Short mmCIF file of N, CA and C in Angstrom, two decimals:
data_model
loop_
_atom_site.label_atom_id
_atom_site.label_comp_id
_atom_site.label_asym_id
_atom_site.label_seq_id
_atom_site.Cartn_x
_atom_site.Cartn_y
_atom_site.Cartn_z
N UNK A 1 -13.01 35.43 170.46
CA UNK A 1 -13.86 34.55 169.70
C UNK A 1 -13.36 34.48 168.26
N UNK A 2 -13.78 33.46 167.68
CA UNK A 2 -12.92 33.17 166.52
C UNK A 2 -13.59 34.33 165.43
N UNK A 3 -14.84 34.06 165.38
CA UNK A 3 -15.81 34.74 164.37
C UNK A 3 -15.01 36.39 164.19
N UNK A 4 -14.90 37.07 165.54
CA UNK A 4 -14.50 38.34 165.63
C UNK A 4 -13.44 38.61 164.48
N UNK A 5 -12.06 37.08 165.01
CA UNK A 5 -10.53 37.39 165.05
C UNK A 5 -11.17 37.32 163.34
N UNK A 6 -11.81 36.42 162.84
CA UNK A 6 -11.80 36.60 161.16
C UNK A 6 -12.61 37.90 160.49
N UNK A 7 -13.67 38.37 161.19
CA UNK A 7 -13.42 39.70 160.63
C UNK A 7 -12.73 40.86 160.89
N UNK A 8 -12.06 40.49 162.18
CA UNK A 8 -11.02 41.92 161.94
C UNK A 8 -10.09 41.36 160.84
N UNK A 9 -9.93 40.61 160.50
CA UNK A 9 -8.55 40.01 159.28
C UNK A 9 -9.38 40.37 158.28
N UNK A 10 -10.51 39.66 157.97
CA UNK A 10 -11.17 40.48 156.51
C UNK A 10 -11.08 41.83 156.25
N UNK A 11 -11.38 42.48 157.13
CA UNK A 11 -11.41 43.90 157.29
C UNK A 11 -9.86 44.90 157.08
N UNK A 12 -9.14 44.09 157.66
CA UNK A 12 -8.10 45.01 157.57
C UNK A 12 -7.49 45.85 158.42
N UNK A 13 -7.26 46.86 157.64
CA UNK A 13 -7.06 48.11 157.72
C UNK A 13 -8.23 49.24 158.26
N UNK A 14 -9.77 48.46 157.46
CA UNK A 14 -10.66 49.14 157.43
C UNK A 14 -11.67 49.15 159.10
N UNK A 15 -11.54 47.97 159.74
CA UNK A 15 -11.18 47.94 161.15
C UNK A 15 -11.45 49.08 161.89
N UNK A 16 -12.70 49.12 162.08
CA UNK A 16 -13.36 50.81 163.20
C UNK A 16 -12.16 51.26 163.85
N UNK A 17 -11.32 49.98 164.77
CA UNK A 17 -10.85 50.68 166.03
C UNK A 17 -9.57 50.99 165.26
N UNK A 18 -9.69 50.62 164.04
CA UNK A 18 -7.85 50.87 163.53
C UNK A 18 -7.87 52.33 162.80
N UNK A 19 -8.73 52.75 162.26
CA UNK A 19 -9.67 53.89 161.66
C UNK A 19 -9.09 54.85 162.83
N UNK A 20 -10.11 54.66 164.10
CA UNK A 20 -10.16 55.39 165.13
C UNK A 20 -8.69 55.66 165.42
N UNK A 21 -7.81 54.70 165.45
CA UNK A 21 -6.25 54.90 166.18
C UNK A 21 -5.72 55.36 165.53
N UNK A 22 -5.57 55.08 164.46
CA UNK A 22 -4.57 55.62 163.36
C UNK A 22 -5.17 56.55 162.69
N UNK A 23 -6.13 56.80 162.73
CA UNK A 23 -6.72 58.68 161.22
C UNK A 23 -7.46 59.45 161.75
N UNK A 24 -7.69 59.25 163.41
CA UNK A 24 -8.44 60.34 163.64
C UNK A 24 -7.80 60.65 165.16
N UNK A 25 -7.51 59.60 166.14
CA UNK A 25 -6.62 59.68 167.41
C UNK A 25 -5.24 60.72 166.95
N UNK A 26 -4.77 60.37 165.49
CA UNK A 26 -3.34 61.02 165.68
C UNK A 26 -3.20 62.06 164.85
N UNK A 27 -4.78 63.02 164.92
CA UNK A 27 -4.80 64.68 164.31
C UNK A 27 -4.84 65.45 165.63
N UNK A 28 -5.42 66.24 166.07
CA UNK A 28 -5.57 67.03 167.11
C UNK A 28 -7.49 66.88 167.21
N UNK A 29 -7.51 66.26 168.66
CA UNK A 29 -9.21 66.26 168.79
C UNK A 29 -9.36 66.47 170.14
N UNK A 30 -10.68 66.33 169.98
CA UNK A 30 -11.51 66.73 171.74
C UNK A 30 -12.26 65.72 171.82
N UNK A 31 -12.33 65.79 173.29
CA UNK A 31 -12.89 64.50 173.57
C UNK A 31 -14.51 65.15 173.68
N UNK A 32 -15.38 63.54 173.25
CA UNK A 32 -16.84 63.84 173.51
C UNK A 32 -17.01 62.78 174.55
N UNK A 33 -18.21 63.21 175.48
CA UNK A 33 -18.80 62.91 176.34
C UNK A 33 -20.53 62.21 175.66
N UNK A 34 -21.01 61.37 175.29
CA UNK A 34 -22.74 61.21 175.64
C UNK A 34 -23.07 60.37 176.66
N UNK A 35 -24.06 60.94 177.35
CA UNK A 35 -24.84 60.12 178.30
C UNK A 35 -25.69 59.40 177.40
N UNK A 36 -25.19 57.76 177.05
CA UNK A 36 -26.05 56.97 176.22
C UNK A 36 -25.90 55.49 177.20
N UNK A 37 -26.81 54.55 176.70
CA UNK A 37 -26.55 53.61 177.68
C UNK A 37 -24.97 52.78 176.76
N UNK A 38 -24.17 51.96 177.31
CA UNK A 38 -23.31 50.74 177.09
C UNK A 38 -23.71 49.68 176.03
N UNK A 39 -24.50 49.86 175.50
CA UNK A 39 -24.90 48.84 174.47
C UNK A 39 -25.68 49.30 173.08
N UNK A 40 -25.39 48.26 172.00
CA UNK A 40 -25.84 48.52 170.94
C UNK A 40 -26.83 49.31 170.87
N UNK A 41 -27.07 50.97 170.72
CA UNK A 41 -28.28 51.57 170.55
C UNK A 41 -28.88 51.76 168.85
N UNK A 42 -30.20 52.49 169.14
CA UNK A 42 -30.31 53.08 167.68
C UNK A 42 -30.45 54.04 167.61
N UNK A 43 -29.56 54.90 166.76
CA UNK A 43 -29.27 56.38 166.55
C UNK A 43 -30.01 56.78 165.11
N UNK A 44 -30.48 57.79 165.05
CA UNK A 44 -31.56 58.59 164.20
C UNK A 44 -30.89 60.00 164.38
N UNK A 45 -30.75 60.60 162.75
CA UNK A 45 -30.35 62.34 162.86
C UNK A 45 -31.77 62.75 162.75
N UNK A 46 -32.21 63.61 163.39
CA UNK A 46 -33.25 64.44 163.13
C UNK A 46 -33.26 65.61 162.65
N UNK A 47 -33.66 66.23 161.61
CA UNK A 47 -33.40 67.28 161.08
C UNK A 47 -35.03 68.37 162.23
N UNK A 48 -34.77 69.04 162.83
CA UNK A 48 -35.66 70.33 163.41
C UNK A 48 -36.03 71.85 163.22
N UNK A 49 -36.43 72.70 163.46
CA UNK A 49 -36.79 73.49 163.58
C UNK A 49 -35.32 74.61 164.10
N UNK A 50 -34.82 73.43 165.03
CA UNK A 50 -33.61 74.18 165.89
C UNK A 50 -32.48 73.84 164.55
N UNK A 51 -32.52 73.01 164.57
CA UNK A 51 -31.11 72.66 163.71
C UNK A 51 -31.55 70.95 163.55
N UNK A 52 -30.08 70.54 163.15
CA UNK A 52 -29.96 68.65 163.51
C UNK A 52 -29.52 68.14 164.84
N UNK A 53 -30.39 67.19 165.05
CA UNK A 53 -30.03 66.46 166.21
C UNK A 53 -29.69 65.02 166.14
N UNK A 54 -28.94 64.72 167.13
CA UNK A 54 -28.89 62.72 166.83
C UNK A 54 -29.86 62.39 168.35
N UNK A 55 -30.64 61.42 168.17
CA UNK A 55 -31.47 60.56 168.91
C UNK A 55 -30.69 59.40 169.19
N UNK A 56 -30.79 59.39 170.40
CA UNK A 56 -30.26 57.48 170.46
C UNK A 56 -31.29 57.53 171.65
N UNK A 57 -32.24 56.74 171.59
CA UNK A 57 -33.11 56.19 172.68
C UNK A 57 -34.08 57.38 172.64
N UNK A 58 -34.26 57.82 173.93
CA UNK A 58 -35.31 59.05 174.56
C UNK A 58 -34.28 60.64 174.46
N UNK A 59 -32.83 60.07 174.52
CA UNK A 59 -31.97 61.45 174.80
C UNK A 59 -31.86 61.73 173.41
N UNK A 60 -31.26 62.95 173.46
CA UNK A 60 -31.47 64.14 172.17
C UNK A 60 -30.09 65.15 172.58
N UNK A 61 -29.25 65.06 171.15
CA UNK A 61 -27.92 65.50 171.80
C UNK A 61 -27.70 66.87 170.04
N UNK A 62 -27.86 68.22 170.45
CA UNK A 62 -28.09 69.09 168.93
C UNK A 62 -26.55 68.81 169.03
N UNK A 63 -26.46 68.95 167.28
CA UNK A 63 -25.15 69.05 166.69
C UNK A 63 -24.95 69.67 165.77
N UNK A 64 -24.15 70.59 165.48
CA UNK A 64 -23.92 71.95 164.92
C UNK A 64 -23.99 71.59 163.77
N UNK A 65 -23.98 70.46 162.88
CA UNK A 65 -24.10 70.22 161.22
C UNK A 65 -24.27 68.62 161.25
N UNK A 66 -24.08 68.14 159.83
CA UNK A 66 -24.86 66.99 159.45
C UNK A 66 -23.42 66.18 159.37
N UNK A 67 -22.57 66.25 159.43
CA UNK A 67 -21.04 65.89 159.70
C UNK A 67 -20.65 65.39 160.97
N UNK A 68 -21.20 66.41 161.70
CA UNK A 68 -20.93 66.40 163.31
C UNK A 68 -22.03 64.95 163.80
N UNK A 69 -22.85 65.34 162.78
CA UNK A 69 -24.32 64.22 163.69
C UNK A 69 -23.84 62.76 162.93
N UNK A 70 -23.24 62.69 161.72
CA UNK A 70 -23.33 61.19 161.51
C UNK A 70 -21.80 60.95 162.11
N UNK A 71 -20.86 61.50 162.61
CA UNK A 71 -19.74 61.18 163.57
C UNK A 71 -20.04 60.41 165.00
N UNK A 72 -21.30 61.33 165.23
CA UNK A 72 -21.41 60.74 166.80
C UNK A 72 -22.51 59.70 166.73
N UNK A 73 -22.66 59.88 165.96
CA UNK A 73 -24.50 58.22 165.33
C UNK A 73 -23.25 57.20 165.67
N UNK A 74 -22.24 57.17 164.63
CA UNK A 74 -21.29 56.10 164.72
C UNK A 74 -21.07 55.06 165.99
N UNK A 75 -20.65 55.94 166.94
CA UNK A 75 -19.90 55.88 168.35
C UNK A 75 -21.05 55.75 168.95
N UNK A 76 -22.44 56.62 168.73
CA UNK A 76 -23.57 56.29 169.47
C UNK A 76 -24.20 54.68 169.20
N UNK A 77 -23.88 54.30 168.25
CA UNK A 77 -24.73 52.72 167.56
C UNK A 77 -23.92 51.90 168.44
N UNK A 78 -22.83 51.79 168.65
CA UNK A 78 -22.23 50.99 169.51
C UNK A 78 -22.19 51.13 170.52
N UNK A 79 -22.58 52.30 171.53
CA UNK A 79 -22.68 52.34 172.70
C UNK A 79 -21.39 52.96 173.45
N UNK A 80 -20.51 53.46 172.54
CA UNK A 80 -19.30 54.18 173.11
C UNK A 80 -19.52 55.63 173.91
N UNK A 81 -18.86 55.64 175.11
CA UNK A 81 -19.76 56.74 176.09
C UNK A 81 -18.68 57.99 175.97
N UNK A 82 -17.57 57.83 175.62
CA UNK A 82 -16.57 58.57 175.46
C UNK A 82 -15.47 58.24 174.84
N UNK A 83 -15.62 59.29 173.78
CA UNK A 83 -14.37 59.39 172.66
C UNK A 83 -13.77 60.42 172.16
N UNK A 84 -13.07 60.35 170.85
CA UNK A 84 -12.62 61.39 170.74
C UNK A 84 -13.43 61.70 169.06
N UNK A 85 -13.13 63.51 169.03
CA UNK A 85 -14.06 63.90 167.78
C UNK A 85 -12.90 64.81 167.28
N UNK A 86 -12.55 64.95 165.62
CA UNK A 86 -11.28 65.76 164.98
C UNK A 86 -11.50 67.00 165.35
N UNK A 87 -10.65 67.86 165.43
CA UNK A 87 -10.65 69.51 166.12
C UNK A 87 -11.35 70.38 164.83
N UNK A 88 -10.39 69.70 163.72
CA UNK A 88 -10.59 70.49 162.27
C UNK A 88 -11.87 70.25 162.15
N UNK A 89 -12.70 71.22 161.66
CA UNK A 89 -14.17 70.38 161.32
C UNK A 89 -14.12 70.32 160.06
N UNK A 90 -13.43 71.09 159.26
CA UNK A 90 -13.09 69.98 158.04
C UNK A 90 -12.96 69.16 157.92
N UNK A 91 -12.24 68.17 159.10
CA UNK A 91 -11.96 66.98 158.50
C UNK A 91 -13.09 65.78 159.56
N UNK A 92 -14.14 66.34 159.73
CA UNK A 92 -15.27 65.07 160.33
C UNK A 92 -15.82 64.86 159.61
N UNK A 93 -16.33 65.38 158.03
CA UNK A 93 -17.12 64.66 157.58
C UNK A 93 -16.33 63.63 156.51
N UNK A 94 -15.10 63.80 156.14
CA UNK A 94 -14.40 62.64 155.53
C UNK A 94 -14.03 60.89 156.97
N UNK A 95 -13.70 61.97 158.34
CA UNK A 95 -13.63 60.72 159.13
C UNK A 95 -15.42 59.63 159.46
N UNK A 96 -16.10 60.87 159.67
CA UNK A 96 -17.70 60.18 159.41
C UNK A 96 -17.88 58.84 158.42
N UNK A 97 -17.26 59.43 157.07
CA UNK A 97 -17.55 58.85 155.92
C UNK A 97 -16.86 57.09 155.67
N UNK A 98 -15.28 57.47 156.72
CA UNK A 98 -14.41 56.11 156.81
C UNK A 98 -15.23 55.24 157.78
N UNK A 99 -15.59 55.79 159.11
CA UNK A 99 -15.93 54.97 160.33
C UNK A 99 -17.53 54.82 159.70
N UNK A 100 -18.47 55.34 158.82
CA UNK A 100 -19.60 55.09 158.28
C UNK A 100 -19.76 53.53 157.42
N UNK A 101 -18.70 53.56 156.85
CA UNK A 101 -18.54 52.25 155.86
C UNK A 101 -17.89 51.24 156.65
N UNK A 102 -16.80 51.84 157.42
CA UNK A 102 -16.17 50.12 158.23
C UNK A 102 -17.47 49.50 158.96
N UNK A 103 -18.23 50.44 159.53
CA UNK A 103 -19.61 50.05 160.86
C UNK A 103 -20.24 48.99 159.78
N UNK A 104 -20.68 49.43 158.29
CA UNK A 104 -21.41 49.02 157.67
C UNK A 104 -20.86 47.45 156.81
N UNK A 105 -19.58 47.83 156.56
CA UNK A 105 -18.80 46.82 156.30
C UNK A 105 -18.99 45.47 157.39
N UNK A 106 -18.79 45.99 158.58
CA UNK A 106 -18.42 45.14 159.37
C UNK A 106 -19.76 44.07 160.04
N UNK A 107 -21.25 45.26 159.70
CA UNK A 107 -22.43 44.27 159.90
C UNK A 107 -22.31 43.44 158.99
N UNK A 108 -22.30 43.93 157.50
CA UNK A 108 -22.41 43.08 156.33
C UNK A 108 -21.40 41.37 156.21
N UNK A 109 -20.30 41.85 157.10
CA UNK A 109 -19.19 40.38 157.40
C UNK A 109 -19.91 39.47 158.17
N UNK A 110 -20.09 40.08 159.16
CA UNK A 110 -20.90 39.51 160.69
C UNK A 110 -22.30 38.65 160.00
N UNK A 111 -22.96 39.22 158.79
CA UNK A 111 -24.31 38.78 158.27
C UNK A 111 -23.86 37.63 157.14
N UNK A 112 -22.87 37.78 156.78
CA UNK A 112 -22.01 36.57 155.50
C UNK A 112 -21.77 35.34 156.76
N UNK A 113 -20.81 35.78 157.77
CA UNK A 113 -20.15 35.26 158.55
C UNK A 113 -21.53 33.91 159.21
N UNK A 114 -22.72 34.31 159.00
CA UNK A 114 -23.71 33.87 160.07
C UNK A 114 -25.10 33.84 159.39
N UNK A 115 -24.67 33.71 157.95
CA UNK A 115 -25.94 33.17 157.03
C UNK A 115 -26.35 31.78 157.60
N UNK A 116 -27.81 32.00 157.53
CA UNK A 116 -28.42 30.03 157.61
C UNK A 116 -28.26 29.70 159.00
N UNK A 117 -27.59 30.91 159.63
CA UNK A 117 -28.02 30.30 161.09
C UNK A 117 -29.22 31.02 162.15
N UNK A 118 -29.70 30.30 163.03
CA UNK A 118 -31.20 31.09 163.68
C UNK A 118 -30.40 32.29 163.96
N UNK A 119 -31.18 33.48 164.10
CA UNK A 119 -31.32 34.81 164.36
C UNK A 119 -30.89 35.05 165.82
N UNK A 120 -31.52 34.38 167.05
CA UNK A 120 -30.43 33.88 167.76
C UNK A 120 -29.19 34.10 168.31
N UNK A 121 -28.58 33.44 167.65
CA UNK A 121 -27.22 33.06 167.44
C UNK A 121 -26.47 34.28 166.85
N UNK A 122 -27.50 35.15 165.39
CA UNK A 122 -26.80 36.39 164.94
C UNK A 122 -26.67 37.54 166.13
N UNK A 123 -27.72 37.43 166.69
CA UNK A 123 -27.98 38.36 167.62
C UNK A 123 -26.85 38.19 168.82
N UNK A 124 -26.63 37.20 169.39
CA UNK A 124 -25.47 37.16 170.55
C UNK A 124 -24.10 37.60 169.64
N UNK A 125 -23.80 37.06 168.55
CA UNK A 125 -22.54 37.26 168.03
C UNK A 125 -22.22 38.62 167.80
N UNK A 126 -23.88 39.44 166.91
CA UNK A 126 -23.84 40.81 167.01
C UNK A 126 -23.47 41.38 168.29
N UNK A 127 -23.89 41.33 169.43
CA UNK A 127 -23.46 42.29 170.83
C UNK A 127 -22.08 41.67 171.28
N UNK A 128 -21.90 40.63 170.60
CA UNK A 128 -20.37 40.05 171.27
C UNK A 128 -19.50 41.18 170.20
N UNK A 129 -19.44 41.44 169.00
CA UNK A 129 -18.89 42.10 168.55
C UNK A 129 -18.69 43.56 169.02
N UNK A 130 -20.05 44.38 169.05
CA UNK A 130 -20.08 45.89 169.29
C UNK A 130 -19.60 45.63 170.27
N UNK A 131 -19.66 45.19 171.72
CA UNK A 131 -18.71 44.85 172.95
C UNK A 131 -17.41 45.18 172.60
N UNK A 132 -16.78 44.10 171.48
CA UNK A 132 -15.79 44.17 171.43
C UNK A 132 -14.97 45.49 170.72
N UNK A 133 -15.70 46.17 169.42
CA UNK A 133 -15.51 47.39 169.01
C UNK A 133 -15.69 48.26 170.46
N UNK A 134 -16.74 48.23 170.99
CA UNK A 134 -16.83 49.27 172.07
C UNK A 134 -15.56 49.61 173.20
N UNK A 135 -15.19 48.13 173.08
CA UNK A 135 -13.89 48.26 174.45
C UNK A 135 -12.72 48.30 173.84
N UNK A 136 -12.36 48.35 172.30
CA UNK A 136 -11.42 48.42 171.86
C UNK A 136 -10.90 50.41 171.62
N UNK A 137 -11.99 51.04 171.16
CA UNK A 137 -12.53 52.34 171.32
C UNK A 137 -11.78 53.19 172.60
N UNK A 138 -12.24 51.87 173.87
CA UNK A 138 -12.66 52.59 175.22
C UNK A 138 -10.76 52.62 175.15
N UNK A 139 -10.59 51.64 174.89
CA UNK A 139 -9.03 51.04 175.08
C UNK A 139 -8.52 52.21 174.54
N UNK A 140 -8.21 52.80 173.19
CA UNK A 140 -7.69 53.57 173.20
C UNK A 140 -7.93 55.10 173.67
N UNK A 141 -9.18 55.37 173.76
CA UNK A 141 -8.84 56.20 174.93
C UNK A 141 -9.67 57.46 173.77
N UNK A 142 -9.89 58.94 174.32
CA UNK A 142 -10.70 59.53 173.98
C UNK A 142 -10.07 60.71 174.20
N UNK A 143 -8.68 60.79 175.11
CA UNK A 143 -7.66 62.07 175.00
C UNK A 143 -8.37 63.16 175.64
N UNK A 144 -7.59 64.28 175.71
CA UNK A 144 -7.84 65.77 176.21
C UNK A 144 -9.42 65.96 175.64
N UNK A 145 -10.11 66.93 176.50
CA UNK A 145 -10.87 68.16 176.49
C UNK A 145 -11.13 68.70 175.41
N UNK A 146 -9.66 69.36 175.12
CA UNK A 146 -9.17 70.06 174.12
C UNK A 146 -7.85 69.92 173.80
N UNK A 147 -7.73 70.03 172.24
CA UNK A 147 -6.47 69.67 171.76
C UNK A 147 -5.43 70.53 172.64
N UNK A 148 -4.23 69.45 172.39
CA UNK A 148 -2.84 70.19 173.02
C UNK A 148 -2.18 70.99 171.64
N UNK A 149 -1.64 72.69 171.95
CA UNK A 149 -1.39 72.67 170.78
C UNK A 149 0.28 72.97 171.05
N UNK A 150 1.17 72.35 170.02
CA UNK A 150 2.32 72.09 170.53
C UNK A 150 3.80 73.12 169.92
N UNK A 151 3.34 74.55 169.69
CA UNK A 151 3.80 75.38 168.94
C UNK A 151 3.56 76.79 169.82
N UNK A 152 4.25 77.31 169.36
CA UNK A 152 4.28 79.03 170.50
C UNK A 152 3.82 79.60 169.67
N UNK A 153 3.48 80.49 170.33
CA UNK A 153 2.37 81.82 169.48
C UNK A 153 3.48 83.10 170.08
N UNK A 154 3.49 84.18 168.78
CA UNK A 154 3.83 85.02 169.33
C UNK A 154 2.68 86.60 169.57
N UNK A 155 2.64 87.13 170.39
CA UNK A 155 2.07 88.85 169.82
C UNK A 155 2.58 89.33 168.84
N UNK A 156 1.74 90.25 167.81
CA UNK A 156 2.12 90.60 166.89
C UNK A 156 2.39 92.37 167.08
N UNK A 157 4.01 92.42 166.79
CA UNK A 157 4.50 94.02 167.19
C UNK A 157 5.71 93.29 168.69
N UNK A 158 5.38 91.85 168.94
CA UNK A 158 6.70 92.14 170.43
C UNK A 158 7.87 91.28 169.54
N UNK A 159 8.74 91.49 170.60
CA UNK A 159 10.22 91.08 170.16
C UNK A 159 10.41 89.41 170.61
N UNK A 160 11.12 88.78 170.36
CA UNK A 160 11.64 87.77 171.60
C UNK A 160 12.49 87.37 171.14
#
């Protein structure tokens, strides 16, 4: 669709799925799993008693810090069922922070893109998009379990 092809060109670089491929696919990550449905949800961190959690719908998924939870809100708002998350946990809350602003960026285009027209119309173009972020996501893929690590270890005290 045309609307799409001009905001991925506005966008850039800044481009969720280009984010995803290029600054966070090519560190060392693990793949996540949520049971969420396929489509645009709404994700909520909840701060608890237990810790933080992210909400998307009725399911409730704890996440070990507030880094971890706005990483998977991301991937949860669009409906992505499996992806990949950085190994370092140092470095999720700077990737959070990139894929936080492109998501936000990219409503804000979609809302320029589709001023003055019925709501409607925003609304199909909106799910035609996350669709399209979602399968671009799926496209590249969500990798190992667990990182591959590509270096030998030795015991410390043997010979080789």
């Amino acid at each position: 669709m045309a609307f799409i092809d001009n905001i991925r060109n506005s966008l850039g670089d800044e481009w969720l799925p280009i984010i995803y491929r290029e600054r966070i696919r090519t560190q060392p990550t693990r793949s996540i799993k949520l049971d969420i449905p396929t489509r645009e949800n709404k994700a909520d961190i909840q701060y608890t008693l237990l810790g933080i959690e992210l909400k998307v719908g009725k399911r409730r998924f704890s996440c070990p810090d507030l880094s971890t939870a706005r990483y998977l809100r991301v991937f949860a708002r669009f409906g992505s069922v499996e992806f990949a998350i950085p190994y370092d946990i140092t470095k999720i809350s700077t990737a959070a922070d990139e894929l936080e602003t492109s998501w936000q960026r990219l409503v804000l285009n979609l809302e320029e893109y589709f001023a003055g027209r019925p709501a409607a119309v925003l609304s199909r173009a909106r799910s035609s998009l996350v669709k399209t972020v979602r399968n671009d996501i799926a496209e590249i893929g969500s990798g190992e379990a667990m990182p591959l690590f590509d270096r030998e270890t030795r015991r410390k005290g043997t010979q080789q």
